[in-house]
Amino acid sequence: KAGVTQTPRYLIKTRGQQVTLSCSPISGHRSVSWYQQTPGQGLQFLFEYFSETQRNKGNFPGRFSGRQFSNSRSEMNVSTLELGDSALYLCASSRPGQGFTGELFFGEGSRLTVL
Amino acid sequence: DQQVKQNSPSLSVQEGRISILNCDYTNSMFDYFLWYKKYPAEGPTFLISISSIKDKNEDGRFTVFLNKSAKHLSLHIVPSQPGDSAVYFCAARGSGGSNYKLTFGKGTLLTVNP
């Protein structure tokens, strides 16, 4: 069974540009979450989608946005990139049914470097 | 305001000994607590969890203890193995409208020496 797939794995952008990251969840998983990991900050929640609807949103500026498609694939977009946006962006999916107890299946992440 | 805190950035243990990783939280509305393990260049993987209505959960070499009155949880690994060397993240699930997000600590780097 394929895991969570994130593309691209690595990318370099310059300040002011925008970036789109893609995530394909495990087959059958309908919830997709995004987290940002920066050195010394742990993982910070960006947003979570289920059935194309955003259910939760973290404390990030409006430059960070996301969406989910009918096949559960998700994208996140960061506009007007800043140096501080350099981070590992992790996507995770969770099993359907019986409520969410916190068990997430993470992809390997997209490493964004902003110059 | 950091709601989940892992005060030890790193921990070094000898193979075969016990590893104890600690985590404190401030939000009494958290209802599930989890530990994730992360190797370099990989995404985090779920390790073990505990509901707020329990005080202990065990899975093989891994045991998580929860002290709700102290808002403290710990992960015990016995015996520790070199393959356990990784960054360990403590996480908590919110309840109600925030029950689809996890709040993570900053992680503790565990090194198990042969």
JSON list of C-alpha atoms in Angstrom, two decimals:
[
{"chain": "A", "resi": 1, "resn": "LYS", "atom": "CA", "xyz": [0.00, 0.00, 0.00]},
{"chain": "A", "resi": 2, "resn": "ALA", "atom": "CA", "xyz": [1.53, 3.30, -1.09]},
{"chain": "A", "resi": 3, "resn": "GLY", "atom": "CA", "xyz": [2.19, 5.87, 1.61]},
{"chain": "A", "resi": 4, "resn": "VAL", "atom": "CA", "xyz": [1.60, 9.59, 1.57]},
{"chain": "A", "resi": 5, "resn": "THR", "atom": "CA", "xyz": [3.35, 11.11, -1.43]},
{"chain": "A", "resi": 6, "resn": "GLN", "atom": "CA", "xyz": [4.55, 14.68, -1.52]},
{"chain": "A", "resi": 7, "resn": "THR", "atom": "CA", "xyz": [5.95, 16.56, -4.48]},
{"chain": "A", "resi": 8, "resn": "PRO", "atom": "CA", "xyz": [8.31, 18.17, -5.05]},
{"chain": "A", "resi": 9, "resn": "ARG", "atom": "CA", "xyz": [10.73, 16.88, -2.42]},
{"chain": "A", "resi": 10, "resn": "TYR", "atom": "CA", "xyz": [13.06, 19.86, -2.68]},
{"chain": "A", "resi": 11, "resn": "LEU", "atom": "CA", "xyz": [12.67, 23.30, -4.15]},
{"chain": "A", "resi": 12, "resn": "ILE", "atom": "CA", "xyz": [14.39, 26.65, -4.05]},
{"chain": "A", "resi": 13, "resn": "LYS", "atom": "CA", "xyz": [12.55, 29.92, -4.52]},
{"chain": "A", "resi": 14, "resn": "THR", "atom": "CA", "xyz": [13.36, 33.58, -4.10]},
{"chain": "A", "resi": 15, "resn": "ARG", "atom": "CA", "xyz": [11.60, 36.12, -1.93]},
{"chain": "A", "resi": 16, "resn": "GLY", "atom": "CA", "xyz": [8.35, 37.37, -3.38]},
{"chain": "A", "resi": 17, "resn": "GLN", "atom": "CA", "xyz": [7.68, 34.28, -5.47]},
{"chain": "A", "resi": 18, "resn": "GLN", "atom": "CA", "xyz": [4.92, 31.81, -4.78]},
{"chain": "A", "resi": 19, "resn": "VAL", "atom": "CA", "xyz": [5.02, 28.05, -4.42]},
{"chain": "A", "resi": 20, "resn": "THR", "atom": "CA", "xyz": [2.56, 25.19, -4.69]},
{"chain": "A", "resi": 21, "resn": "LEU", "atom": "CA", "xyz": [3.13, 21.89, -2.93]},
{"chain": "A", "resi": 22, "resn": "SER", "atom": "CA", "xyz": [1.22, 18.72, -3.64]},
{"chain": "A", "resi": 23, "resn": "CYS", "atom": "CA", "xyz": [0.16, 15.81, -1.46]},
{"chain": "A", "resi": 24, "resn": "SER", "atom": "CA", "xyz": [-1.47, 12.50, -2.32]},
{"chain": "A", "resi": 25, "resn": "PRO", "atom": "CA", "xyz": [-2.84, 10.72, 0.75]},
{"chain": "A", "resi": 26, "resn": "ILE", "atom": "CA", "xyz": [-2.93, 7.01, 1.36]},
{"chain": "A", "resi": 27, "resn": "SER", "atom": "CA", "xyz": [-5.66, 5.41, -0.70]},
{"chain": "A", "resi": 28, "resn": "GLY", "atom": "CA", "xyz": [-8.95, 5.55, 1.19]},
{"chain": "A", "resi": 29, "resn": "HIS", "atom": "CA", "xyz": [-7.82, 8.33, 3.52]},
{"chain": "A", "resi": 30, "resn": "ARG", "atom": "CA", "xyz": [-10.00, 11.38, 3.16]},
{"chain": "A", "resi": 31, "resn": "SER", "atom": "CA", "xyz": [-8.47, 13.74, 5.70]},
{"chain": "A", "resi": 32, "resn": "VAL", "atom": "CA", "xyz": [-5.30, 15.62, 4.82]},
{"chain": "A", "resi": 33, "resn": "SER", "atom": "CA", "xyz": [-3.36, 17.87, 7.18]},
{"chain": "A", "resi": 34, "resn": "TRP", "atom": "CA", "xyz": [-0.39, 20.14, 6.58]},
{"chain": "A", "resi": 35, "resn": "TYR", "atom": "CA", "xyz": [2.36, 21.00, 9.05]},
{"chain": "A", "resi": 36, "resn": "GLN", "atom": "CA", "xyz": [5.38, 23.26, 8.88]},
{"chain": "A", "resi": 37, "resn": "GLN", "atom": "CA", "xyz": [8.61, 22.17, 10.53]},
{"chain": "A", "resi": 38, "resn": "THR", "atom": "CA", "xyz": [11.37, 24.70, 11.13]},
{"chain": "A", "resi": 39, "resn": "PRO", "atom": "CA", "xyz": [14.56, 24.23, 13.16]},
{"chain": "A", "resi": 40, "resn": "GLY", "atom": "CA", "xyz": [13.82, 24.56, 16.83]},
{"chain": "A", "resi": 41, "resn": "GLN", "atom": "CA", "xyz": [10.07, 25.03, 16.35]},
{"chain": "A", "resi": 42, "resn": "GLY", "atom": "CA", "xyz": [8.77, 21.52, 16.07]},
{"chain": "A", "resi": 43, "resn": "LEU", "atom": "CA", "xyz": [5.78, 20.94, 13.85]},
{"chain": "A", "resi": 44, "resn": "GLN", "atom": "CA", "xyz": [3.20, 23.67, 13.52]},
{"chain": "A", "resi": 45, "resn": "PHE", "atom": "CA", "xyz": [-0.28, 23.00, 12.23]},
{"chain": "A", "resi": 46, "resn": "LEU", "atom": "CA", "xyz": [-1.26, 24.80, 9.05]},
{"chain": "A", "resi": 47, "resn": "PHE", "atom": "CA", "xyz": [-4.66, 23.39, 8.08]},
{"chain": "A", "resi": 48, "resn": "GLU", "atom": "CA", "xyz": [-6.72, 20.24, 7.70]},
{"chain": "A", "resi": 49, "resn": "TYR", "atom": "CA", "xyz": [-9.10, 19.23, 4.95]},
{"chain": "A", "resi": 50, "resn": "PHE", "atom": "CA", "xyz": [-11.81, 16.62, 4.72]},
{"chain": "A", "resi": 51, "resn": "SER", "atom": "CA", "xyz": [-14.06, 16.06, 1.73]},
{"chain": "A", "resi": 52, "resn": "GLU", "atom": "CA", "xyz": [-12.76, 19.23, 0.10]},
{"chain": "A", "resi": 53, "resn": "THR", "atom": "CA", "xyz": [-13.63, 21.35, 3.15]},
{"chain": "A", "resi": 54, "resn": "GLN", "atom": "CA", "xyz": [-11.21, 23.03, 5.49]},
{"chain": "A", "resi": 55, "resn": "ARG", "atom": "CA", "xyz": [-12.13, 21.95, 9.03]},
{"chain": "A", "resi": 56, "resn": "ASN", "atom": "CA", "xyz": [-9.29, 23.46, 11.04]},
{"chain": "A", "resi": 57, "resn": "LYS", "atom": "CA", "xyz": [-6.80, 26.24, 10.42]},
{"chain": "A", "resi": 58, "resn": "GLY", "atom": "CA", "xyz": [-3.64, 27.13, 12.29]},
{"chain": "A", "resi": 59, "resn": "ASN", "atom": "CA", "xyz": [-2.22, 30.54, 13.11]},
{"chain": "A", "resi": 60, "resn": "PHE", "atom": "CA", "xyz": [-0.53, 31.33, 9.84]},
{"chain": "A", "resi": 61, "resn": "PRO", "atom": "CA", "xyz": [-0.98, 34.45, 7.71]},
{"chain": "A", "resi": 62, "resn": "GLY", "atom": "CA", "xyz": [-3.31, 34.48, 4.74]},
{"chain": "A", "resi": 63, "resn": "ARG", "atom": "CA", "xyz": [-0.35, 33.95, 2.41]},
{"chain": "A", "resi": 64, "resn": "PHE", "atom": "CA", "xyz": [-0.68, 30.28, 3.31]},
{"chain": "A", "resi": 65, "resn": "SER", "atom": "CA", "xyz": [-3.62, 28.59, 1.67]},
{"chain": "A", "resi": 66, "resn": "GLY", "atom": "CA", "xyz": [-4.69, 25.13, 0.71]},
{"chain": "A", "resi": 67, "resn": "ARG", "atom": "CA", "xyz": [-7.31, 23.10, -1.01]},
{"chain": "A", "resi": 68, "resn": "GLN", "atom": "CA", "xyz": [-8.43, 19.54, -1.44]},
{"chain": "A", "resi": 69, "resn": "PHE", "atom": "CA", "xyz": [-9.74, 17.88, -4.54]},
{"chain": "A", "resi": 70, "resn": "SER", "atom": "CA", "xyz": [-12.50, 15.33, -4.94]},
{"chain": "A", "resi": 71, "resn": "ASN", "atom": "CA", "xyz": [-9.94, 12.51, -5.09]},
{"chain": "A", "resi": 72, "resn": "SER", "atom": "CA", "xyz": [-8.60, 13.66, -1.66]},
{"chain": "A", "resi": 73, "resn": "ARG", "atom": "CA", "xyz": [-5.35, 14.96, -3.12]},
{"chain": "A", "resi": 74, "resn": "SER", "atom": "CA", "xyz": [-4.37, 18.26, -1.58]},
{"chain": "A", "resi": 75, "resn": "GLU", "atom": "CA", "xyz": [-2.28, 21.27, -2.46]},
{"chain": "A", "resi": 76, "resn": "MET", "atom": "CA", "xyz": [-0.95, 24.08, -0.38]},
{"chain": "A", "resi": 77, "resn": "ASN", "atom": "CA", "xyz": [0.17, 27.42, -1.71]},
{"chain": "A", "resi": 78, "resn": "VAL", "atom": "CA", "xyz": [2.39, 30.06, -0.20]},
{"chain": "A", "resi": 79, "resn": "SER", "atom": "CA", "xyz": [2.37, 33.44, -1.90]},
{"chain": "A", "resi": 80, "resn": "THR", "atom": "CA", "xyz": [4.83, 36.31, -1.59]},
{"chain": "A", "resi": 81, "resn": "LEU", "atom": "CA", "xyz": [7.48, 34.10, -0.06]},
{"chain": "A", "resi": 82, "resn": "GLU", "atom": "CA", "xyz": [9.58, 35.35, 2.81]},
{"chain": "A", "resi": 83, "resn": "LEU", "atom": "CA", "xyz": [12.92, 34.07, 4.08]},
{"chain": "A", "resi": 84, "resn": "GLY", "atom": "CA", "xyz": [11.18, 32.74, 7.18]},
{"chain": "A", "resi": 85, "resn": "ASP", "atom": "CA", "xyz": [9.03, 30.44, 5.06]},
{"chain": "A", "resi": 86, "resn": "SER", "atom": "CA", "xyz": [12.05, 28.19, 4.55]},
{"chain": "A", "resi": 87, "resn": "ALA", "atom": "CA", "xyz": [10.98, 24.96, 6.16]},
{"chain": "A", "resi": 88, "resn": "LEU", "atom": "CA", "xyz": [10.03, 21.36, 5.74]},
{"chain": "A", "resi": 89, "resn": "TYR", "atom": "CA", "xyz": [6.36, 21.14, 4.83]},
{"chain": "A", "resi": 90, "resn": "LEU", "atom": "CA", "xyz": [4.77, 17.89, 5.88]},
{"chain": "A", "resi": 91, "resn": "CYS", "atom": "CA", "xyz": [1.52, 16.46, 4.70]},
{"chain": "A", "resi": 92, "resn": "ALA", "atom": "CA", "xyz": [-0.31, 13.78, 6.64]},
{"chain": "A", "resi": 93, "resn": "SER", "atom": "CA", "xyz": [-3.44, 11.73, 6.14]},
{"chain": "A", "resi": 94, "resn": "SER", "atom": "CA", "xyz": [-5.56, 9.83, 8.61]},
{"chain": "A", "resi": 95, "resn": "ARG", "atom": "CA", "xyz": [-7.74, 6.75, 8.52]},
{"chain": "A", "resi": 96, "resn": "PRO", "atom": "CA", "xyz": [-11.45, 7.18, 7.96]},
{"chain": "A", "resi": 97, "resn": "GLY", "atom": "CA", "xyz": [-14.09, 6.18, 10.44]},
{"chain": "A", "resi": 98, "resn": "GLN", "atom": "CA", "xyz": [-14.37, 5.95, 14.22]},
{"chain": "A", "resi": 99, "resn": "GLY", "atom": "CA", "xyz": [-13.18, 9.48, 14.85]},
{"chain": "A", "resi": 100, "resn": "PHE", "atom": "CA", "xyz": [-9.70, 10.88, 14.80]},
{"chain": "A", "resi": 101, "resn": "THR", "atom": "CA", "xyz": [-7.47, 9.91, 17.72]},
{"chain": "A", "resi": 102, "resn": "GLY", "atom": "CA", "xyz": [-4.42, 11.70, 16.44]},
{"chain": "A", "resi": 103, "resn": "GLU", "atom": "CA", "xyz": [-2.72, 8.97, 14.46]},
{"chain": "A", "resi": 104, "resn": "LEU", "atom": "CA", "xyz": [-1.40, 10.60, 11.32]},
{"chain": "A", "resi": 105, "resn": "PHE", "atom": "CA", "xyz": [0.50, 9.08, 8.43]},
{"chain": "A", "resi": 106, "resn": "PHE", "atom": "CA", "xyz": [3.10, 11.55, 7.24]},
{"chain": "A", "resi": 107, "resn": "GLY", "atom": "CA", "xyz": [4.79, 11.95, 3.92]},
{"chain": "A", "resi": 108, "resn": "GLU", "atom": "CA", "xyz": [8.51, 12.61, 3.65]},
{"chain": "A", "resi": 109, "resn": "GLY", "atom": "CA", "xyz": [7.93, 16.32, 3.24]},
{"chain": "A", "resi": 110, "resn": "SER", "atom": "CA", "xyz": [8.76, 19.07, 0.79]},
{"chain": "A", "resi": 111, "resn": "ARG", "atom": "CA", "xyz": [11.88, 21.00, 1.72]},
{"chain": "A", "resi": 112, "resn": "LEU", "atom": "CA", "xyz": [11.45, 24.65, 0.71]},
{"chain": "A", "resi": 113, "resn": "THR", "atom": "CA", "xyz": [14.37, 27.04, 0.70]},
{"chain": "A", "resi": 114, "resn": "VAL", "atom": "CA", "xyz": [13.69, 30.74, 0.14]},
{"chain": "A", "resi": 115, "resn": "LEU", "atom": "CA", "xyz": [16.65, 32.86, -0.93]},
{"chain": "B", "resi": 1, "resn": "ASP", "atom": "CA", "xyz": [2.48, 30.51, 23.82]},
{"chain": "B", "resi": 2, "resn": "GLN", "atom": "CA", "xyz": [3.77, 26.97, 23.63]},
{"chain": "B", "resi": 3, "resn": "GLN", "atom": "CA", "xyz": [1.09, 24.56, 24.80]},
{"chain": "B", "resi": 4, "resn": "VAL", "atom": "CA", "xyz": [3.20, 21.41, 24.51]},
{"chain": "B", "resi": 5, "resn": "LYS", "atom": "CA", "xyz": [6.74, 21.58, 25.83]},
{"chain": "B", "resi": 6, "resn": "GLN", "atom": "CA", "xyz": [9.64, 19.20, 25.58]},
{"chain": "B", "resi": 7, "resn": "ASN", "atom": "CA", "xyz": [12.27, 20.82, 27.74]},
{"chain": "B", "resi": 8, "resn": "SER", "atom": "CA", "xyz": [15.12, 18.49, 26.87]},
{"chain": "B", "resi": 9, "resn": "PRO", "atom": "CA", "xyz": [16.40, 19.09, 23.33]},
{"chain": "B", "resi": 10, "resn": "SER", "atom": "CA", "xyz": [18.56, 15.98, 23.53]},
{"chain": "B", "resi": 11, "resn": "LEU", "atom": "CA", "xyz": [19.09, 12.79, 25.52]},
{"chain": "B", "resi": 12, "resn": "SER", "atom": "CA", "xyz": [21.89, 10.25, 25.35]},
{"chain": "B", "resi": 13, "resn": "VAL", "atom": "CA", "xyz": [21.47, 6.70, 26.70]},
{"chain": "B", "resi": 14, "resn": "GLN", "atom": "CA", "xyz": [23.45, 3.50, 26.65]},
{"chain": "B", "resi": 15, "resn": "GLU", "atom": "CA", "xyz": [22.09, 0.54, 24.74]},
{"chain": "B", "resi": 16, "resn": "GLY", "atom": "CA", "xyz": [20.04, -1.74, 26.99]},
{"chain": "B", "resi": 17, "resn": "ARG", "atom": "CA", "xyz": [19.21, 1.02, 29.47]},
{"chain": "B", "resi": 18, "resn": "ILE", "atom": "CA", "xyz": [15.93, 2.87, 29.88]},
{"chain": "B", "resi": 19, "resn": "SER", "atom": "CA", "xyz": [15.21, 6.03, 27.91]},
{"chain": "B", "resi": 20, "resn": "ILE", "atom": "CA", "xyz": [12.76, 8.47, 29.48]},
{"chain": "B", "resi": 21, "resn": "LEU", "atom": "CA", "xyz": [11.46, 11.32, 27.38]},
{"chain": "B", "resi": 22, "resn": "ASN", "atom": "CA", "xyz": [9.33, 13.96, 29.04]},
{"chain": "B", "resi": 23, "resn": "CYS", "atom": "CA", "xyz": [6.61, 16.30, 27.90]},
{"chain": "B", "resi": 24, "resn": "ASP", "atom": "CA", "xyz": [4.52, 18.97, 29.64]},
{"chain": "B", "resi": 25, "resn": "TYR", "atom": "CA", "xyz": [1.34, 20.62, 28.44]},
{"chain": "B", "resi": 26, "resn": "THR", "atom": "CA", "xyz": [-0.72, 23.57, 29.52]},
{"chain": "B", "resi": 27, "resn": "ASN", "atom": "CA", "xyz": [-4.09, 23.08, 27.84]},
{"chain": "B", "resi": 28, "resn": "SER", "atom": "CA", "xyz": [-6.43, 20.99, 29.98]},
{"chain": "B", "resi": 29, "resn": "MET", "atom": "CA", "xyz": [-8.73, 20.50, 26.97]},
{"chain": "B", "resi": 30, "resn": "PHE", "atom": "CA", "xyz": [-6.31, 18.14, 25.26]},
{"chain": "B", "resi": 31, "resn": "ASP", "atom": "CA", "xyz": [-7.87, 14.68, 25.22]},
{"chain": "B", "resi": 32, "resn": "TYR", "atom": "CA", "xyz": [-5.35, 12.49, 23.38]},
{"chain": "B", "resi": 33, "resn": "PHE", "atom": "CA", "xyz": [-1.59, 12.47, 23.67]},
{"chain": "B", "resi": 34, "resn": "LEU", "atom": "CA", "xyz": [0.76, 10.87, 21.21]},
{"chain": "B", "resi": 35, "resn": "TRP", "atom": "CA", "xyz": [4.41, 10.27, 20.55]},
{"chain": "B", "resi": 36, "resn": "TYR", "atom": "CA", "xyz": [5.91, 10.37, 17.08]},
{"chain": "B", "resi": 37, "resn": "LYS", "atom": "CA", "xyz": [9.38, 9.34, 16.02]},
{"chain": "B", "resi": 38, "resn": "LYS", "atom": "CA", "xyz": [11.28, 10.99, 13.19]},
{"chain": "B", "resi": 39, "resn": "TYR", "atom": "CA", "xyz": [14.41, 9.82, 11.41]},
{"chain": "B", "resi": 40, "resn": "PRO", "atom": "CA", "xyz": [16.36, 12.28, 9.22]},
{"chain": "B", "resi": 41, "resn": "ALA", "atom": "CA", "xyz": [14.93, 12.74, 5.72]},
{"chain": "B", "resi": 42, "resn": "GLU", "atom": "CA", "xyz": [11.75, 10.89, 6.67]},
{"chain": "B", "resi": 43, "resn": "GLY", "atom": "CA", "xyz": [8.35, 12.01, 7.86]},
{"chain": "B", "resi": 44, "resn": "PRO", "atom": "CA", "xyz": [7.34, 11.42, 11.48]},
{"chain": "B", "resi": 45, "resn": "THR", "atom": "CA", "xyz": [5.83, 8.04, 12.29]},
{"chain": "B", "resi": 46, "resn": "PHE", "atom": "CA", "xyz": [3.26, 7.36, 14.96]},
{"chain": "B", "resi": 47, "resn": "LEU", "atom": "CA", "xyz": [4.64, 5.46, 17.92]},
{"chain": "B", "resi": 48, "resn": "ILE", "atom": "CA", "xyz": [2.12, 5.26, 20.74]},
{"chain": "B", "resi": 49, "resn": "SER", "atom": "CA", "xyz": [-0.81, 7.20, 22.17]},
{"chain": "B", "resi": 50, "resn": "ILE", "atom": "CA", "xyz": [-2.82, 7.55, 25.34]},
{"chain": "B", "resi": 51, "resn": "SER", "atom": "CA", "xyz": [-6.28, 8.83, 26.04]},
{"chain": "B", "resi": 52, "resn": "SER", "atom": "CA", "xyz": [-6.73, 11.42, 28.76]},
{"chain": "B", "resi": 53, "resn": "ILE", "atom": "CA", "xyz": [-8.91, 8.96, 30.68]},
{"chain": "B", "resi": 54, "resn": "LYS", "atom": "CA", "xyz": [-5.98, 6.58, 31.15]},
{"chain": "B", "resi": 55, "resn": "ASP", "atom": "CA", "xyz": [-2.69, 6.90, 32.97]},
{"chain": "B", "resi": 56, "resn": "LYS", "atom": "CA", "xyz": [-0.63, 4.25, 31.19]},
{"chain": "B", "resi": 57, "resn": "ASN", "atom": "CA", "xyz": [-0.43, 2.60, 27.82]},
{"chain": "B", "resi": 58, "resn": "GLU", "atom": "CA", "xyz": [2.08, -0.04, 26.86]},
{"chain": "B", "resi": 59, "resn": "ASP", "atom": "CA", "xyz": [3.20, -1.39, 23.50]},
{"chain": "B", "resi": 60, "resn": "GLY", "atom": "CA", "xyz": [6.17, -3.70, 23.55]},
{"chain": "B", "resi": 61, "resn": "ARG", "atom": "CA", "xyz": [9.24, -1.78, 24.64]},
{"chain": "B", "resi": 62, "resn": "PHE", "atom": "CA", "xyz": [7.34, 1.51, 24.69]},
{"chain": "B", "resi": 63, "resn": "THR", "atom": "CA", "xyz": [5.20, 2.77, 27.58]},
{"chain": "B", "resi": 64, "resn": "VAL", "atom": "CA", "xyz": [3.56, 6.14, 27.89]},
{"chain": "B", "resi": 65, "resn": "PHE", "atom": "CA", "xyz": [2.56, 7.51, 31.28]},
{"chain": "B", "resi": 66, "resn": "LEU", "atom": "CA", "xyz": [0.11, 10.36, 31.77]},
{"chain": "B", "resi": 67, "resn": "ASN", "atom": "CA", "xyz": [-0.18, 12.46, 34.93]},
{"chain": "B", "resi": 68, "resn": "LYS", "atom": "CA", "xyz": [-3.16, 14.72, 34.33]},
{"chain": "B", "resi": 69, "resn": "SER", "atom": "CA", "xyz": [-2.89, 16.62, 37.59]},
{"chain": "B", "resi": 70, "resn": "ALA", "atom": "CA", "xyz": [0.67, 17.60, 36.73]},
{"chain": "B", "resi": 71, "resn": "LYS", "atom": "CA", "xyz": [-0.10, 17.98, 33.02]},
{"chain": "B", "resi": 72, "resn": "HIS", "atom": "CA", "xyz": [2.86, 15.78, 32.29]},
{"chain": "B", "resi": 73, "resn": "LEU", "atom": "CA", "xyz": [3.49, 12.73, 30.17]},
{"chain": "B", "resi": 74, "resn": "SER", "atom": "CA", "xyz": [6.52, 10.61, 29.59]},
{"chain": "B", "resi": 75, "resn": "LEU", "atom": "CA", "xyz": [7.67, 7.95, 27.17]},
{"chain": "B", "resi": 76, "resn": "HIS", "atom": "CA", "xyz": [9.73, 5.05, 28.49]},
{"chain": "B", "resi": 77, "resn": "ILE", "atom": "CA", "xyz": [11.73, 2.87, 26.15]},
{"chain": "B", "resi": 78, "resn": "VAL", "atom": "CA", "xyz": [13.06, -0.33, 27.68]},
{"chain": "B", "resi": 79, "resn": "PRO", "atom": "CA", "xyz": [15.49, -1.63, 26.67]},
{"chain": "B", "resi": 80, "resn": "SER", "atom": "CA", "xyz": [16.84, 1.10, 24.42]},
{"chain": "B", "resi": 81, "resn": "GLN", "atom": "CA", "xyz": [18.36, 0.06, 21.12]},
{"chain": "B", "resi": 82, "resn": "PRO", "atom": "CA", "xyz": [20.62, 1.97, 18.71]},
{"chain": "B", "resi": 83, "resn": "GLY", "atom": "CA", "xyz": [17.80, 1.89, 16.14]},
{"chain": "B", "resi": 84, "resn": "ASP", "atom": "CA", "xyz": [15.73, 3.99, 18.54]},
{"chain": "B", "resi": 85, "resn": "SER", "atom": "CA", "xyz": [18.04, 6.95, 17.89]},
{"chain": "B", "resi": 86, "resn": "ALA", "atom": "CA", "xyz": [15.75, 9.59, 16.40]},
{"chain": "B", "resi": 87, "resn": "VAL", "atom": "CA", "xyz": [13.88, 12.77, 17.23]},
{"chain": "B", "resi": 88, "resn": "TYR", "atom": "CA", "xyz": [10.81, 12.12, 19.36]},
{"chain": "B", "resi": 89, "resn": "PHE", "atom": "CA", "xyz": [7.88, 14.50, 19.26]},
{"chain": "B", "resi": 90, "resn": "CYS", "atom": "CA", "xyz": [5.19, 14.71, 21.86]},
{"chain": "B", "resi": 91, "resn": "ALA", "atom": "CA", "xyz": [1.81, 15.78, 20.49]},
{"chain": "B", "resi": 92, "resn": "ALA", "atom": "CA", "xyz": [-1.64, 16.50, 21.85]},
{"chain": "B", "resi": 93, "resn": "ARG", "atom": "CA", "xyz": [-5.03, 16.50, 20.22]},
{"chain": "B", "resi": 94, "resn": "GLY", "atom": "CA", "xyz": [-7.47, 19.28, 20.91]},
{"chain": "B", "resi": 95, "resn": "SER", "atom": "CA", "xyz": [-11.10, 18.63, 21.64]},
{"chain": "B", "resi": 96, "resn": "GLY", "atom": "CA", "xyz": [-14.26, 20.12, 20.24]},
{"chain": "B", "resi": 97, "resn": "GLY", "atom": "CA", "xyz": [-13.64, 22.40, 17.29]},
{"chain": "B", "resi": 98, "resn": "SER", "atom": "CA", "xyz": [-9.89, 21.75, 17.34]},
{"chain": "B", "resi": 99, "resn": "ASN", "atom": "CA", "xyz": [-10.04, 17.99, 17.42]},
{"chain": "B", "resi": 100, "resn": "TYR", "atom": "CA", "xyz": [-8.56, 17.55, 13.97]},
{"chain": "B", "resi": 101, "resn": "LYS", "atom": "CA", "xyz": [-5.30, 19.29, 14.74]},
{"chain": "B", "resi": 102, "resn": "LEU", "atom": "CA", "xyz": [-2.32, 18.16, 16.72]},
{"chain": "B", "resi": 103, "resn": "THR", "atom": "CA", "xyz": [-0.13, 20.47, 18.77]},
{"chain": "B", "resi": 104, "resn": "PHE", "atom": "CA", "xyz": [3.46, 19.28, 18.80]},
{"chain": "B", "resi": 105, "resn": "GLY", "atom": "CA", "xyz": [6.40, 19.91, 21.07]},
{"chain": "B", "resi": 106, "resn": "LYS", "atom": "CA", "xyz": [9.74, 20.91, 19.61]},
{"chain": "B", "resi": 107, "resn": "GLY", "atom": "CA", "xyz": [11.14, 17.40, 19.89]},
{"chain": "B", "resi": 108, "resn": "THR", "atom": "CA", "xyz": [13.88, 15.58, 21.78]},
{"chain": "B", "resi": 109, "resn": "LEU", "atom": "CA", "xyz": [16.82, 14.02, 19.97]},
{"chain": "B", "resi": 110, "resn": "LEU", "atom": "CA", "xyz": [17.47, 10.60, 21.47]},
{"chain": "B", "resi": 111, "resn": "THR", "atom": "CA", "xyz": [20.85, 9.00, 20.88]},
{"chain": "B", "resi": 112, "resn": "VAL", "atom": "CA", "xyz": [21.32, 5.41, 21.97]},
{"chain": "B", "resi": 113, "resn": "ASN", "atom": "CA", "xyz": [24.98, 4.50, 22.14]},
{"chain": "B", "resi": 114, "resn": "PRO", "atom": "CA", "xyz": [26.08, 0.90, 21.47]}
]
